[in-house]
């Protein structure tokens, strides 16, 4: 039996696993690991509990945040929280604007299973008018070199929602000038 082929990048290992089911990964120190394709499945029945309105919102094309109900506070969270991180009072759901701006971003060359096929992809922190916290979300339809701090972006929703965070991403606002 011929030895599995050796690679020094994990992307090449992944491609070889697709082809033959096994590969050897040689790391920067020269250490060689045998890598096999080992499908593993689990059915997980998950309750979104108090996060339910957020995911139902995505399926309706609405991005929900939450705002503090405390008197004199009103802090707006772009990543919803059940209670205010400033004053501790309960929050209420609120619809966020469809448009925001890039606060920061990074390019992901690896990701969790749901996003692995999209790598490399851009992950952004988006800021919204009036909100005191940021939303971490994927940014599509642009390359890394086109992104800049303050870039206007707008939400897109999966027309076939799966009730997951993958149901939303942002794209640059067309015609916006730097
Ligand atoms: Zn508050």
Coordinates of C-alpha atoms and ligand atoms in Angstrom, one line a residue:
X1 CA 0.0 0.0 0.0
X2 CA 1.6 3.3 -1.0
X3 CA 2.0 5.8 1.7
X4 CA -0.5 8.8 1.7
X5 CA 0.9 11.9 0.0
X6 CA 2.6 14.5 2.1
X7 CA 1.5 18.2 2.2
X8 CA 2.6 21.3 4.2
X9 CA -0.6 23.3 3.9
X10 CA -3.8 22.2 5.5
X11 CA -5.8 23.4 2.5
X12 CA -3.9 20.9 0.3
X13 CA -4.5 18.2 3.0
X14 CA -8.3 19.0 2.8
X15 CA -8.2 18.6 -1.0
X16 CA -6.3 15.3 -0.8
X17 CA -8.8 14.0 1.8
X18 CA -11.6 14.7 -0.8
X19 CA -9.6 12.7 -3.4
X20 CA -8.2 9.7 -1.5
X21 CA -9.5 9.9 2.1
X22 CA -6.0 10.2 3.7
X23 CA -2.9 12.5 3.7
X24 CA 0.2 13.3 5.7
X25 CA 0.5 16.8 7.0
X26 CA 4.1 18.0 7.7
X27 CA 4.2 21.0 10.1
X28 CA 6.8 23.8 10.3
X29 CA 9.0 21.6 12.6
X30 CA 9.0 18.7 10.1
X31 CA 6.6 16.6 12.3
X32 CA 4.4 14.4 10.1
X33 CA 0.8 13.6 11.1
X34 CA -1.4 11.1 9.3
X35 CA -4.7 12.7 8.6
X36 CA -7.8 10.7 7.7
X37 CA -11.3 11.6 6.6
X38 CA -13.5 10.5 9.5
X39 CA -17.1 11.6 9.0
X40 CA -18.9 12.1 12.3
X41 CA -22.5 13.0 12.7
X42 CA -24.7 14.0 15.6
X43 CA -28.3 15.1 15.7
X44 CA -28.6 18.0 18.1
X45 CA -32.0 19.3 19.0
X46 CA -31.3 22.9 20.0
X47 CA -33.5 25.4 21.7
X48 CA -32.9 29.1 21.0
X49 CA -35.0 29.9 24.1
X50 CA -34.8 33.7 24.7
X51 CA -32.8 34.2 21.5
X52 CA -35.8 33.0 19.4
X53 CA -37.0 36.4 18.2
X54 CA -33.5 37.1 16.8
X55 CA -33.5 34.0 14.5
X56 CA -37.2 34.4 13.6
X57 CA -36.3 38.0 12.7
X58 CA -33.6 36.9 10.3
X59 CA -36.0 34.6 8.6
X60 CA -38.3 37.6 8.1
X61 CA -35.4 39.8 6.8
X62 CA -35.2 41.8 10.1
X63 CA -32.1 42.2 12.1
X64 CA -32.9 42.5 15.8
X65 CA -30.9 44.2 18.5
X66 CA -32.0 45.0 22.0
X67 CA -32.2 48.2 24.0
X68 CA -32.1 48.8 27.7
X69 CA -35.5 49.6 29.4
X70 CA -33.8 51.2 32.4
X71 CA -34.8 54.8 33.1
X72 CA -32.1 57.2 31.7
X73 CA -30.1 54.5 30.1
X74 CA -31.5 53.1 26.9
X75 CA -28.2 51.6 25.7
X76 CA -28.7 50.0 22.3
X77 CA -27.0 46.6 21.8
X78 CA -26.3 45.5 18.2
X79 CA -25.6 42.1 19.5
X80 CA -28.7 41.5 21.6
X81 CA -28.5 41.0 25.3
X82 CA -31.2 40.0 27.7
X83 CA -29.9 42.5 30.3
X84 CA -28.1 45.7 30.0
X85 CA -24.3 45.5 30.5
X86 CA -24.3 49.1 31.6
X87 CA -27.0 49.2 34.3
X88 CA -28.3 45.7 34.6
X89 CA -31.9 46.4 33.7
X90 CA -33.8 44.0 31.3
X91 CA -33.7 44.9 27.6
X92 CA -36.4 44.9 24.9
X93 CA -36.1 43.8 21.3
X94 CA -35.7 46.5 18.7
X95 CA -35.3 46.3 14.9
X96 CA -31.8 47.5 13.8
X97 CA -31.2 49.6 10.7
X98 CA -30.5 47.6 7.5
X99 CA -27.4 49.7 6.9
X100 CA -24.3 50.2 9.0
X101 CA -20.6 50.9 8.7
X102 CA -17.5 48.8 8.9
X103 CA -15.8 49.3 12.3
X104 CA -13.1 46.6 11.8
X105 CA -12.7 43.4 9.8
X106 CA -10.5 40.4 9.4
X107 CA -10.1 37.7 6.7
X108 CA -10.7 34.1 7.9
X109 CA -8.7 31.4 6.3
X110 CA -10.2 28.8 8.6
X111 CA -13.6 28.6 10.2
X112 CA -16.2 26.4 11.8
X113 CA -17.9 23.7 9.7
X114 CA -20.7 25.9 8.6
X115 CA -18.3 28.5 7.0
X116 CA -15.4 26.3 6.1
X117 CA -16.5 26.0 2.4
X118 CA -16.5 29.9 2.2
X119 CA -12.9 30.4 3.3
X120 CA -11.2 32.7 2.9
X121 CA -14.0 35.0 3.8
X122 CA -14.2 38.5 5.4
X123 CA -15.6 38.8 8.9
X124 CA -16.6 42.4 10.0
X125 CA -17.6 44.3 13.0
X126 CA -20.5 46.5 11.9
X127 CA -21.5 49.6 13.8
X128 CA -25.0 51.1 13.6
X129 CA -26.3 54.6 14.3
X130 CA -27.2 54.9 17.9
X131 CA -25.9 51.5 18.9
X132 CA -23.3 51.2 21.6
X133 CA -22.1 47.7 20.7
X134 CA -21.1 46.1 17.4
X135 CA -22.3 43.1 15.3
X136 CA -19.9 40.5 14.1
X137 CA -21.1 39.3 10.7
X138 CA -19.7 38.0 7.3
X139 CA -19.1 40.5 4.6
X140 CA -19.6 39.4 1.0
X141 CA -19.4 40.8 -2.5
X142 CA -16.1 42.5 -2.0
X143 CA -12.4 41.6 -1.7
X144 CA -10.3 42.3 1.4
X145 CA -8.5 45.2 -0.4
X146 CA -11.8 47.0 -1.0
X147 CA -12.8 47.1 2.6
X148 CA -12.1 50.2 4.8
X149 CA -13.1 51.5 8.2
X150 CA -16.3 53.5 7.8
X151 CA -17.4 51.7 4.7
X152 CA -21.2 51.7 4.4
X153 CA -22.6 48.2 4.3
X154 CA -26.1 46.7 4.3
X155 CA -27.7 43.5 5.4
X156 CA -28.6 40.6 3.2
X157 CA -30.8 37.7 4.3
X158 CA -30.9 34.2 3.1
X159 CA -34.2 33.7 1.1
X160 CA -34.1 30.1 2.3
X161 CA -33.4 30.7 6.0
X162 CA -32.1 27.8 8.1
X163 CA -32.6 29.7 11.4
X164 CA -28.8 30.1 12.0
X165 CA -26.4 33.0 12.0
X166 CA -25.5 32.0 8.4
X167 CA -28.9 33.5 7.4
X168 CA -27.4 37.0 7.5
X169 CA -24.4 38.7 5.9
X170 CA -23.6 42.2 4.8
X171 CA -22.5 43.6 1.5
X172 CA -21.1 47.0 0.5
X173 CA -23.7 49.7 -0.2
X174 CA -23.7 50.2 -4.0
X175 CA -22.5 53.6 -5.2
X176 CA -21.2 54.6 -1.8
X177 CA -18.1 56.8 -2.0
X178 CA -15.1 56.5 0.2
Ligands
LIG1 ZN1 -29.1 50.1 30.8

